[in-house]
Amino acid sequence: MDHRFLHTSAAFCVTLGLWALPCVGQDYTVTDLGAFPGGETAWAFGINDAGQIAASAMYNEASQFHHAALWDDGVLTDLGQLGEEDFTFRSFATAINAQGHVVGGSPVPGGFGAPLDRAFLHDGTEMILLPPLSGGRRSFAFDINDNGYVVGNSGTNEIHNNKWIIHAVLWTNRSPQDLGTLGGRYSWAYAINNSHTVVGASLLDNGPVHAFFWSDGTMTDMGTLGGASSRAWDINETGQIVGWAQDTDAARRAFLFEQDTMTDLGTLPGAKMSEAYGVNNAGQIVGMSWVPGQGPHAVLWDGGIALDLNDLVENNSPWTLQVARQINNSGQIVGYGRLEGVTRAFLLTLATCAADIDGDGDTDMDDFLTYLSMWTAGDPLADWNADGTINTQDFIAYLGDWAAGCP
């Protein structure tokens, strides 16, 4: 990608004379993860530090048939399904660990020909069924840690209002453990770290859903931001937990929970609603914020600031990045959005340092003087904002990138 297309004004932080220079902390390149033959739609939910991605993609758009997938170094591999090929036609991947093992859900034949969702683990060779709790019929896996512990939910042997009751589950060596609830009938586990702390959500005995963390056999209610409900979606290795919670106006707000305190992460300008889905070990958080009149926009919270990821990619991008689901420790982000009217999975990768013209890994006076010479001479490469004209706006844009330095 041409370096001139990777400039975004996220904030104004440097002043030189009368000029306010845009402080560009992050610029990203966007990679379309592709789709299977016969399909167009795809989603990405998990990424490990090697850049391998847990995704799902349609292979029959008309029939809405989709399969779990592994994206690795530009190749999207179909992981198949648990049931027979002519029965269910579906599977969905949610997470991937450091070993490249993928988890998710896929239906299997049930009674009277009806499919039953079952959790799976794909170990790189085959898709393995993770059994439900004793007496349960359905299960689904949401996350796997680097030790191979898997969390999700499972049906139990209890029925309420003609529905099977569901509980949060931890699979150890493929054996399910019921994590219980916060007093209500239902619970769901969404993430686990390498210390085996689990986060998710549970009904209380009086009805509302509350976020929880579970450790050493104890499930703890995390509360809300003043409203009725909350849900925890992810936890990092330092114990930071992210999710969403209702505020006093009943609006969903992304939160960070640490040291027993839940903090509202805020929204994009003009928005009232946000949700956080992923957090890396540096405390960078990703999710979405609902912008009135536009719908969901993918968000990065970095240093307490909500950044619209659509503003951190190339100018005039054909993408609308809608939901960011996960971020790894290299800062790579995965999720899904709209590309030419179709939902597609994306990978965002930090761009190379555009203002480092001589490529020595730093922005210094040599780079500044080189650009000044290019700009004065009318060199086409000096068109820094890529609008087809070389003028003072290009000079200001370059100075902003130069002042921000390299990541």
CSV table of C-alpha atoms in Angstrom, one decimal:
chain,number,residue,atom,x,y,z
A,1,MET,CA,0.0,0.0,0.0
A,2,ASP,CA,1.3,3.5,-0.9
A,3,HIS,CA,2.4,5.2,2.3
A,4,ARG,CA,0.6,8.4,1.4
A,5,PHE,CA,-2.7,6.8,2.1
A,6,LEU,CA,-2.0,6.0,5.7
A,7,HIS,CA,-2.6,9.3,7.5
A,8,THR,CA,-5.4,10.1,10.0
A,9,SER,CA,-6.0,13.0,12.3
A,10,ALA,CA,-7.0,11.3,15.6
A,11,ALA,CA,-6.3,14.3,17.8
A,12,PHE,CA,-4.4,17.6,17.8
A,13,CYS,CA,-1.3,17.4,20.0
A,14,VAL,CA,1.5,19.4,18.5
A,15,THR,CA,1.6,23.1,17.8
A,16,LEU,CA,4.3,24.7,15.5
A,17,GLY,CA,3.8,28.4,14.9
A,18,LEU,CA,0.2,28.9,13.8
A,19,TRP,CA,-0.2,25.3,12.6
A,20,ALA,CA,-2.0,22.7,14.7
A,21,LEU,CA,-0.5,19.4,13.7
A,22,PRO,CA,-2.5,16.1,13.8
A,23,CYS,CA,-1.2,13.6,16.3
A,24,VAL,CA,-1.3,10.2,14.6
A,25,GLY,CA,-0.7,7.5,17.1
A,26,GLN,CA,-1.9,4.5,15.0
A,27,ASP,CA,-2.4,3.9,11.3
A,28,TYR,CA,-3.6,0.5,10.1
A,29,THR,CA,-3.7,-1.5,6.9
A,30,VAL,CA,-6.8,-3.6,6.3
A,31,THR,CA,-6.7,-7.2,5.0
A,32,ASP,CA,-9.8,-8.8,3.7
A,33,LEU,CA,-9.7,-12.4,5.0
A,34,GLY,CA,-11.6,-13.7,2.0
A,35,ALA,CA,-14.4,-16.3,1.7
A,36,PHE,CA,-15.0,-19.8,0.6
A,37,PRO,CA,-16.0,-20.7,-3.0
A,38,GLY,CA,-19.7,-20.3,-3.3
A,39,GLY,CA,-19.9,-17.7,-0.5
A,40,GLU,CA,-19.2,-14.1,0.2
A,41,THR,CA,-19.9,-13.5,3.9
A,42,ALA,CA,-17.3,-14.0,6.6
A,43,TRP,CA,-16.6,-13.1,10.2
A,44,ALA,CA,-13.5,-13.1,12.4
A,45,PHE,CA,-13.6,-13.5,16.2
A,46,GLY,CA,-10.2,-14.5,17.5
A,47,ILE,CA,-6.5,-14.0,16.8
A,48,ASN,CA,-3.4,-15.3,18.5
A,49,ASP,CA,0.0,-13.7,18.8
A,50,ALA,CA,1.2,-15.5,15.7
A,51,GLY,CA,-1.5,-13.8,13.7
A,52,GLN,CA,-3.6,-16.9,13.1
A,53,ILE,CA,-7.3,-16.1,13.1
A,54,ALA,CA,-10.4,-18.0,14.1
A,55,ALA,CA,-13.0,-17.1,11.5
A,56,SER,CA,-16.2,-18.4,9.9
A,57,ALA,CA,-17.3,-18.1,6.3
A,58,MET,CA,-20.3,-18.9,4.1
A,59,TYR,CA,-19.8,-21.6,1.4
A,60,ASN,CA,-23.4,-21.5,0.2
A,61,GLU,CA,-24.7,-18.0,0.4
A,62,ALA,CA,-28.2,-18.9,-0.8
A,63,SER,CA,-28.7,-21.6,1.8
A,64,GLN,CA,-26.8,-19.7,4.6
A,65,PHE,CA,-24.4,-22.6,5.1
A,66,HIS,CA,-21.2,-21.6,6.9
A,67,HIS,CA,-18.1,-23.4,8.3
A,68,ALA,CA,-15.5,-22.6,10.9
A,69,ALA,CA,-12.2,-21.5,9.4
A,70,LEU,CA,-8.6,-20.9,10.2
A,71,TRP,CA,-6.9,-18.0,8.5
A,72,ASP,CA,-3.1,-18.3,8.5
A,73,ASP,CA,-0.6,-16.3,6.4
A,74,GLY,CA,-3.2,-15.4,3.7
A,75,VAL,CA,-4.9,-18.8,3.5
A,76,LEU,CA,-8.4,-19.4,4.7
A,77,THR,CA,-8.8,-23.1,5.6
A,78,ASP,CA,-12.2,-24.8,6.0
A,79,LEU,CA,-12.3,-26.7,9.4
A,80,GLY,CA,-15.4,-28.7,8.5
A,81,GLN,CA,-18.1,-29.7,10.9
A,82,LEU,CA,-19.1,-32.3,13.5
A,83,GLY,CA,-22.1,-33.7,11.8
A,84,GLU,CA,-22.3,-35.5,8.6
A,85,GLU,CA,-21.8,-33.3,5.5
A,86,ASP,CA,-25.3,-33.8,4.2
A,87,PHE,CA,-27.0,-33.1,7.6
A,88,THR,CA,-26.1,-29.9,9.3
A,89,PHE,CA,-23.9,-27.9,6.9
A,90,ARG,CA,-22.8,-25.6,9.6
A,91,SER,CA,-20.1,-24.8,12.1
A,92,PHE,CA,-18.8,-21.5,13.7
A,93,ALA,CA,-15.4,-20.7,15.2
A,94,THR,CA,-15.0,-18.3,18.1
A,95,ALA,CA,-11.4,-18.4,19.5
A,96,ILE,CA,-7.9,-19.6,18.9
A,97,ASN,CA,-5.0,-20.2,21.3
A,98,ALA,CA,-1.2,-20.0,21.0
A,99,GLN,CA,-1.0,-23.6,19.6
A,100,GLY,CA,-3.4,-22.8,16.8
A,101,HIS,CA,-6.3,-24.8,18.4
A,102,VAL,CA,-9.7,-23.5,17.5
A,103,VAL,CA,-13.0,-23.8,19.4
A,104,GLY,CA,-16.6,-23.0,18.6
A,105,GLY,CA,-19.8,-24.9,17.9
A,106,SER,CA,-21.3,-27.2,15.3
A,107,PRO,CA,-24.6,-29.1,15.1
A,108,VAL,CA,-24.9,-32.9,15.3
A,109,PRO,CA,-27.9,-35.1,14.6
A,110,GLY,CA,-30.4,-35.0,17.4
A,111,GLY,CA,-33.7,-36.7,18.2
A,112,PHE,CA,-36.4,-36.7,15.5
A,113,GLY,CA,-33.9,-35.5,12.9
A,114,ALA,CA,-33.4,-32.1,14.6
A,115,PRO,CA,-29.8,-30.8,14.9
A,116,LEU,CA,-28.3,-30.1,18.3
A,117,ASP,CA,-25.5,-27.6,18.7
A,118,ARG,CA,-22.3,-29.1,20.3
A,119,ALA,CA,-19.0,-27.5,21.3
A,120,PHE,CA,-15.9,-28.5,19.4
A,121,LEU,CA,-12.2,-28.3,19.7
A,122,HIS,CA,-10.1,-28.4,16.5
A,123,ASP,CA,-6.6,-29.5,17.3
A,124,GLY,CA,-5.1,-28.7,14.0
A,125,THR,CA,-5.9,-32.2,12.6
A,126,GLU,CA,-9.5,-32.9,13.4
A,127,MET,CA,-12.7,-31.4,14.9
A,128,ILE,CA,-13.4,-33.1,18.3
A,129,LEU,CA,-16.7,-32.9,20.1
A,130,LEU,CA,-16.7,-31.5,23.6
A,131,PRO,CA,-19.4,-33.2,25.5
A,132,PRO,CA,-22.2,-31.3,27.3
A,133,LEU,CA,-22.9,-31.7,31.0
A,134,SER,CA,-24.5,-35.0,32.1
A,135,GLY,CA,-28.1,-35.0,30.9
A,136,GLY,CA,-27.5,-31.9,28.7
A,137,ARG,CA,-28.2,-31.9,25.0
A,138,ARG,CA,-26.5,-28.7,23.7
A,139,SER,CA,-23.2,-27.0,24.2
A,140,PHE,CA,-21.1,-24.2,22.7
A,141,ALA,CA,-17.4,-23.2,23.2
A,142,PHE,CA,-16.4,-19.6,23.3
A,143,ASP,CA,-12.7,-19.5,24.3
A,144,ILE,CA,-9.6,-21.6,24.8
A,145,ASN,CA,-6.5,-20.7,26.8
A,146,ASP,CA,-2.9,-21.7,26.0
A,147,ASN,CA,-3.1,-24.6,28.4
A,148,GLY,CA,-6.0,-26.1,26.5
A,149,TYR,CA,-8.8,-25.2,29.0
A,150,VAL,CA,-12.0,-24.4,27.1
A,151,VAL,CA,-15.0,-22.4,28.3
A,152,GLY,CA,-18.5,-22.0,27.0
A,153,ASN,CA,-22.0,-23.2,28.0
A,154,SER,CA,-23.9,-26.4,28.1
A,155,GLY,CA,-27.5,-27.6,28.6
A,156,THR,CA,-28.2,-29.3,31.9
A,157,ASN,CA,-30.7,-32.0,32.8
A,158,GLU,CA,-33.2,-29.4,34.1
A,159,ILE,CA,-36.1,-27.8,32.2
A,160,HIS,CA,-37.8,-24.5,32.9
A,161,ASN,CA,-40.8,-23.2,30.8
A,162,ASN,CA,-40.2,-26.0,28.3
A,163,LYS,CA,-36.6,-25.0,27.8
A,164,TRP,CA,-33.4,-26.7,28.8
A,165,ILE,CA,-31.5,-24.7,31.4
A,166,ILE,CA,-28.0,-23.6,30.4
A,167,HIS,CA,-24.9,-23.2,32.6
A,168,ALA,CA,-21.4,-21.9,32.1
A,169,VAL,CA,-18.9,-24.7,31.6
A,170,LEU,CA,-15.2,-25.2,31.9
A,171,TRP,CA,-13.8,-28.2,29.9
A,172,THR,CA,-10.5,-29.6,31.3
A,173,ASN,CA,-9.1,-32.5,29.3
A,174,ARG,CA,-12.4,-32.5,27.4
A,175,SER,CA,-14.4,-33.1,30.5
A,176,PRO,CA,-17.1,-30.5,31.4
A,177,GLN,CA,-17.4,-28.8,34.8
A,178,ASP,CA,-20.5,-26.9,35.8
A,179,LEU,CA,-19.5,-23.4,37.0
A,180,GLY,CA,-22.9,-22.6,38.5
A,181,THR,CA,-24.7,-19.3,38.5
A,182,LEU,CA,-25.2,-16.1,40.5
A,183,GLY,CA,-28.4,-17.5,41.8
A,184,GLY,CA,-30.5,-17.6,38.6
A,185,ARG,CA,-31.1,-20.5,36.3
A,186,TYR,CA,-28.8,-19.5,33.4
A,187,SER,CA,-25.1,-18.6,33.0
A,188,TRP,CA,-22.6,-18.3,30.1
A,189,ALA,CA,-18.8,-18.4,30.1
A,190,TYR,CA,-17.1,-16.3,27.3
A,191,ALA,CA,-13.4,-16.1,28.1
A,192,ILE,CA,-10.6,-17.7,30.1
A,193,ASN,CA,-7.0,-16.5,30.7
A,194,ASN,CA,-3.9,-18.6,31.4
A,195,SER,CA,-4.5,-18.3,35.2
A,196,HIS,CA,-7.8,-20.1,34.6
A,197,THR,CA,-10.0,-17.1,35.6
A,198,VAL,CA,-13.2,-17.3,33.7
A,199,VAL,CA,-15.5,-14.4,32.8
A,200,GLY,CA,-19.1,-14.4,31.5
A,201,ALA,CA,-22.6,-13.6,32.6
A,202,SER,CA,-25.3,-15.1,34.7
A,203,LEU,CA,-28.9,-14.5,35.7
A,204,LEU,CA,-29.4,-13.4,39.3
A,205,ASP,CA,-32.1,-15.0,41.4
A,206,ASN,CA,-34.3,-12.0,40.7
A,207,GLY,CA,-33.9,-11.9,37.0
A,208,PRO,CA,-31.3,-9.5,35.6
A,209,VAL,CA,-28.1,-10.7,33.9
A,210,HIS,CA,-24.8,-9.7,35.6
A,211,ALA,CA,-21.2,-10.0,34.5
A,212,PHE,CA,-19.1,-12.4,36.6
A,213,PHE,CA,-15.6,-13.7,37.1
A,214,TRP,CA,-15.0,-17.2,38.3
A,215,SER,CA,-11.8,-18.4,40.0
A,216,ASP,CA,-11.0,-21.4,42.2
A,217,GLY,CA,-14.6,-22.4,42.4
A,218,THR,CA,-16.1,-19.1,43.3
A,219,MET,CA,-18.3,-17.0,41.0
A,220,THR,CA,-18.2,-13.2,41.8
A,221,ASP,CA,-20.9,-10.7,40.7
A,222,MET,CA,-19.2,-7.7,39.0
A,223,GLY,CA,-22.2,-5.5,39.2
A,224,THR,CA,-23.2,-2.8,36.6
A,225,LEU,CA,-22.7,0.9,35.8
A,226,GLY,CA,-25.9,1.8,37.6
A,227,GLY,CA,-28.3,-0.1,35.4
A,228,ALA,CA,-29.9,-3.5,35.5
A,229,SER,CA,-27.6,-5.7,33.3
A,230,SER,CA,-24.0,-6.4,32.4
A,231,ARG,CA,-21.9,-9.0,30.5
A,232,ALA,CA,-18.2,-9.7,30.6
A,233,TRP,CA,-16.6,-10.7,27.3
A,234,ASP,CA,-12.9,-11.0,27.8
A,235,ILE,CA,-10.0,-11.1,30.3
A,236,ASN,CA,-6.3,-10.6,29.8
A,237,GLU,CA,-3.3,-12.0,31.6
A,238,THR,CA,-3.1,-9.1,34.1
A,239,GLY,CA,-6.7,-9.7,35.1
A,240,GLN,CA,-8.3,-6.8,33.3
A,241,ILE,CA,-11.9,-7.6,32.3
A,242,VAL,CA,-13.9,-5.9,29.6
A,243,GLY,CA,-17.5,-6.1,28.5
A,244,TRP,CA,-20.7,-4.0,28.6
A,245,ALA,CA,-22.9,-2.8,31.4
A,246,GLN,CA,-26.1,-0.7,31.5
A,247,ASP,CA,-25.9,2.8,33.0
A,248,THR,CA,-28.6,4.6,34.8
A,249,ASP,CA,-30.3,5.4,31.5
A,250,ALA,CA,-30.3,1.7,30.6
A,251,ALA,CA,-27.8,2.3,27.8
A,252,ARG,CA,-25.1,-0.3,27.2
A,253,ARG,CA,-21.7,1.1,27.8
A,254,ALA,CA,-18.3,-0.6,27.3
A,255,PHE,CA,-16.5,-1.1,30.6
A,256,LEU,CA,-13.1,-2.0,32.0
A,257,PHE,CA,-13.1,-3.9,35.3
A,258,GLU,CA,-9.9,-3.9,37.4
A,259,GLN,CA,-9.1,-3.9,41.1
A,260,ASP,CA,-12.8,-4.5,41.8
A,261,THR,CA,-13.8,-1.3,40.0
A,262,MET,CA,-15.9,-1.0,36.9
A,263,THR,CA,-15.1,2.0,34.7
A,264,ASP,CA,-17.2,3.4,31.8
A,265,LEU,CA,-15.0,3.5,28.7
A,266,GLY,CA,-17.3,5.9,26.9
A,267,THR,CA,-18.5,6.0,23.3
A,268,LEU,CA,-17.7,7.6,20.0
A,269,PRO,CA,-18.8,11.2,19.7
A,270,GLY,CA,-22.5,11.5,19.4
A,271,ALA,CA,-23.1,7.9,20.4
A,272,LYS,CA,-24.8,6.6,23.5
A,273,MET,CA,-24.0,2.9,23.2
A,274,SER,CA,-20.8,0.9,23.2
A,275,GLU,CA,-19.6,-2.6,23.9
A,276,ALA,CA,-16.1,-4.0,24.5
A,277,TYR,CA,-15.2,-7.5,23.4
A,278,GLY,CA,-11.5,-8.0,23.6
A,279,VAL,CA,-8.4,-6.8,25.5
A,280,ASN,CA,-4.7,-7.5,25.1
A,281,ASN,CA,-2.0,-7.6,27.8
A,282,ALA,CA,-1.2,-3.9,27.2
A,283,GLY,CA,-4.7,-2.9,28.1
A,284,GLN,CA,-5.7,-2.0,24.6
A,285,ILE,CA,-9.5,-2.7,24.2
A,286,VAL,CA,-11.6,-3.3,21.1
A,287,GLY,CA,-15.3,-3.4,20.5
A,288,MET,CA,-18.0,-1.3,18.9
A,289,SER,CA,-20.0,1.9,19.4
A,290,TRP,CA,-23.4,2.5,17.8
A,291,VAL,CA,-23.3,5.9,15.9
A,292,PRO,CA,-26.8,7.3,15.3
A,293,GLY,CA,-27.7,7.3,11.7
A,294,GLN,CA,-24.7,5.1,10.8
A,295,GLY,CA,-24.9,2.0,12.8
A,296,PRO,CA,-22.1,0.1,14.5
A,297,HIS,CA,-18.5,1.4,14.2
A,298,ALA,CA,-15.5,-0.6,15.3
A,299,VAL,CA,-13.6,1.0,18.2
A,300,LEU,CA,-10.2,0.9,19.8
A,301,TRP,CA,-9.9,2.2,23.3
A,302,ASP,CA,-6.2,3.2,23.9
A,303,GLY,CA,-5.1,5.2,26.9
A,304,GLY,CA,-8.7,5.8,27.9
A,305,ILE,CA,-9.6,7.4,24.5
A,306,ALA,CA,-12.3,5.8,22.2
A,307,LEU,CA,-11.0,5.8,18.6
A,308,ASP,CA,-13.1,5.0,15.5
A,309,LEU,CA,-11.1,2.5,13.6
A,310,ASN,CA,-12.6,3.8,10.4
A,311,ASP,CA,-10.6,6.9,11.0
A,312,LEU,CA,-7.4,5.0,11.4
A,313,VAL,CA,-7.3,3.3,8.0
A,314,GLU,CA,-6.5,4.7,4.5
A,315,ASN,CA,-8.5,7.7,3.2
A,316,ASN,CA,-11.5,6.7,1.1
A,317,SER,CA,-11.4,3.1,2.3
A,318,PRO,CA,-14.1,0.9,0.8
A,319,TRP,CA,-14.6,-0.6,4.2
A,320,THR,CA,-17.1,0.2,7.0
A,321,LEU,CA,-15.4,-1.4,10.0
A,322,GLN,CA,-18.4,-2.3,12.2
A,323,VAL,CA,-17.3,-4.6,15.0
A,324,ALA,CA,-13.8,-5.3,16.4
A,325,ARG,CA,-13.8,-8.6,18.3
A,326,GLN,CA,-10.2,-9.2,19.4
A,327,ILE,CA,-6.7,-7.7,19.6
A,328,ASN,CA,-3.5,-9.6,20.1
A,329,ASN,CA,-0.3,-8.5,21.9
A,330,SER,CA,1.2,-7.1,18.6
A,331,GLY,CA,-1.8,-4.8,18.3
A,332,GLN,CA,-3.4,-6.7,15.4
A,333,ILE,CA,-7.2,-6.4,15.4
A,334,VAL,CA,-9.8,-8.7,13.9
A,335,GLY,CA,-13.5,-8.3,13.4
A,336,TYR,CA,-16.0,-7.8,10.6
A,337,GLY,CA,-17.6,-5.0,8.6
A,338,ARG,CA,-19.1,-4.1,5.3
A,339,LEU,CA,-17.2,-4.2,2.1
A,340,GLU,CA,-19.0,-3.4,-1.1
A,341,GLY,CA,-22.3,-4.3,0.5
A,342,VAL,CA,-21.2,-7.6,1.9
A,343,THR,CA,-20.2,-8.6,5.5
A,344,ARG,CA,-16.5,-9.5,5.5
A,345,ALA,CA,-13.9,-10.5,8.0
A,346,PHE,CA,-11.0,-8.1,8.4
A,347,LEU,CA,-7.5,-8.0,9.9
A,348,LEU,CA,-6.0,-4.6,10.9
A,349,THR,CA,-2.2,-4.4,11.2
A,350,LEU,CA,-0.2,-1.4,12.3
A,351,ALA,CA,1.2,0.2,9.2
A,352,THR,CA,4.9,0.8,8.8
A,353,CYS,CA,6.1,4.3,9.8
A,354,ALA,CA,5.2,6.4,6.8
A,355,ALA,CA,7.1,9.5,7.9
A,356,ASP,CA,10.3,7.5,8.2
A,357,ILE,CA,11.3,8.3,4.6
A,358,ASP,CA,14.8,6.9,4.8
A,359,GLY,CA,13.6,3.7,6.5
A,360,ASP,CA,16.1,3.9,9.4
A,361,GLY,CA,13.3,3.2,12.0
A,362,ASP,CA,13.0,6.7,13.3
A,363,THR,CA,11.6,10.1,12.2
A,364,ASP,CA,14.4,12.6,12.4
A,365,MET,CA,15.7,15.8,10.7
A,366,ASP,CA,16.9,13.8,7.7
A,367,ASP,CA,13.4,12.6,7.0
A,368,PHE,CA,12.0,16.2,7.4
A,369,LEU,CA,14.5,17.7,5.0
A,370,THR,CA,13.9,15.0,2.5
A,371,TYR,CA,10.2,15.6,2.5
A,372,LEU,CA,10.7,19.4,2.4
A,373,SER,CA,12.8,18.9,-0.7
A,374,MET,CA,10.2,16.7,-2.3
A,375,TRP,CA,7.4,19.1,-1.4
A,376,THR,CA,9.3,22.1,-2.8
A,377,ALA,CA,10.0,20.3,-6.0
A,378,GLY,CA,6.4,19.2,-6.5
A,379,ASP,CA,7.4,15.5,-6.3
A,380,PRO,CA,4.1,13.4,-6.7
A,381,LEU,CA,5.2,11.5,-3.6
A,382,ALA,CA,4.8,14.7,-1.6
A,383,ASP,CA,1.0,14.5,-2.0
A,384,TRP,CA,0.7,13.2,1.5
A,385,ASN,CA,-3.1,13.3,1.8
A,386,ALA,CA,-3.5,11.8,-1.6
A,387,ASP,CA,-6.0,14.4,-2.9
A,388,GLY,CA,-4.1,14.9,-6.2
A,389,THR,CA,-2.8,18.3,-5.3
A,390,ILE,CA,0.5,19.2,-3.5
A,391,ASN,CA,-0.2,22.1,-1.2
A,392,THR,CA,0.2,23.3,2.4
A,393,GLN,CA,-2.3,20.6,3.6
A,394,ASP,CA,0.2,17.9,2.5
A,395,PHE,CA,3.0,19.7,4.4
A,396,ILE,CA,0.8,19.9,7.6
A,397,ALA,CA,-0.2,16.2,7.2
A,398,TYR,CA,3.5,15.1,6.9
A,399,LEU,CA,4.5,17.2,9.9
A,400,GLY,CA,1.8,15.5,11.9
A,401,ASP,CA,3.1,12.1,11.1
A,402,TRP,CA,6.7,13.2,11.6
A,403,ALA,CA,6.0,14.7,15.0
A,404,ALA,CA,4.1,11.5,16.1
A,405,GLY,CA,7.1,9.4,15.3
A,406,CYS,CA,7.3,5.7,14.7
A,407,PRO,CA,5.3,3.1,16.8
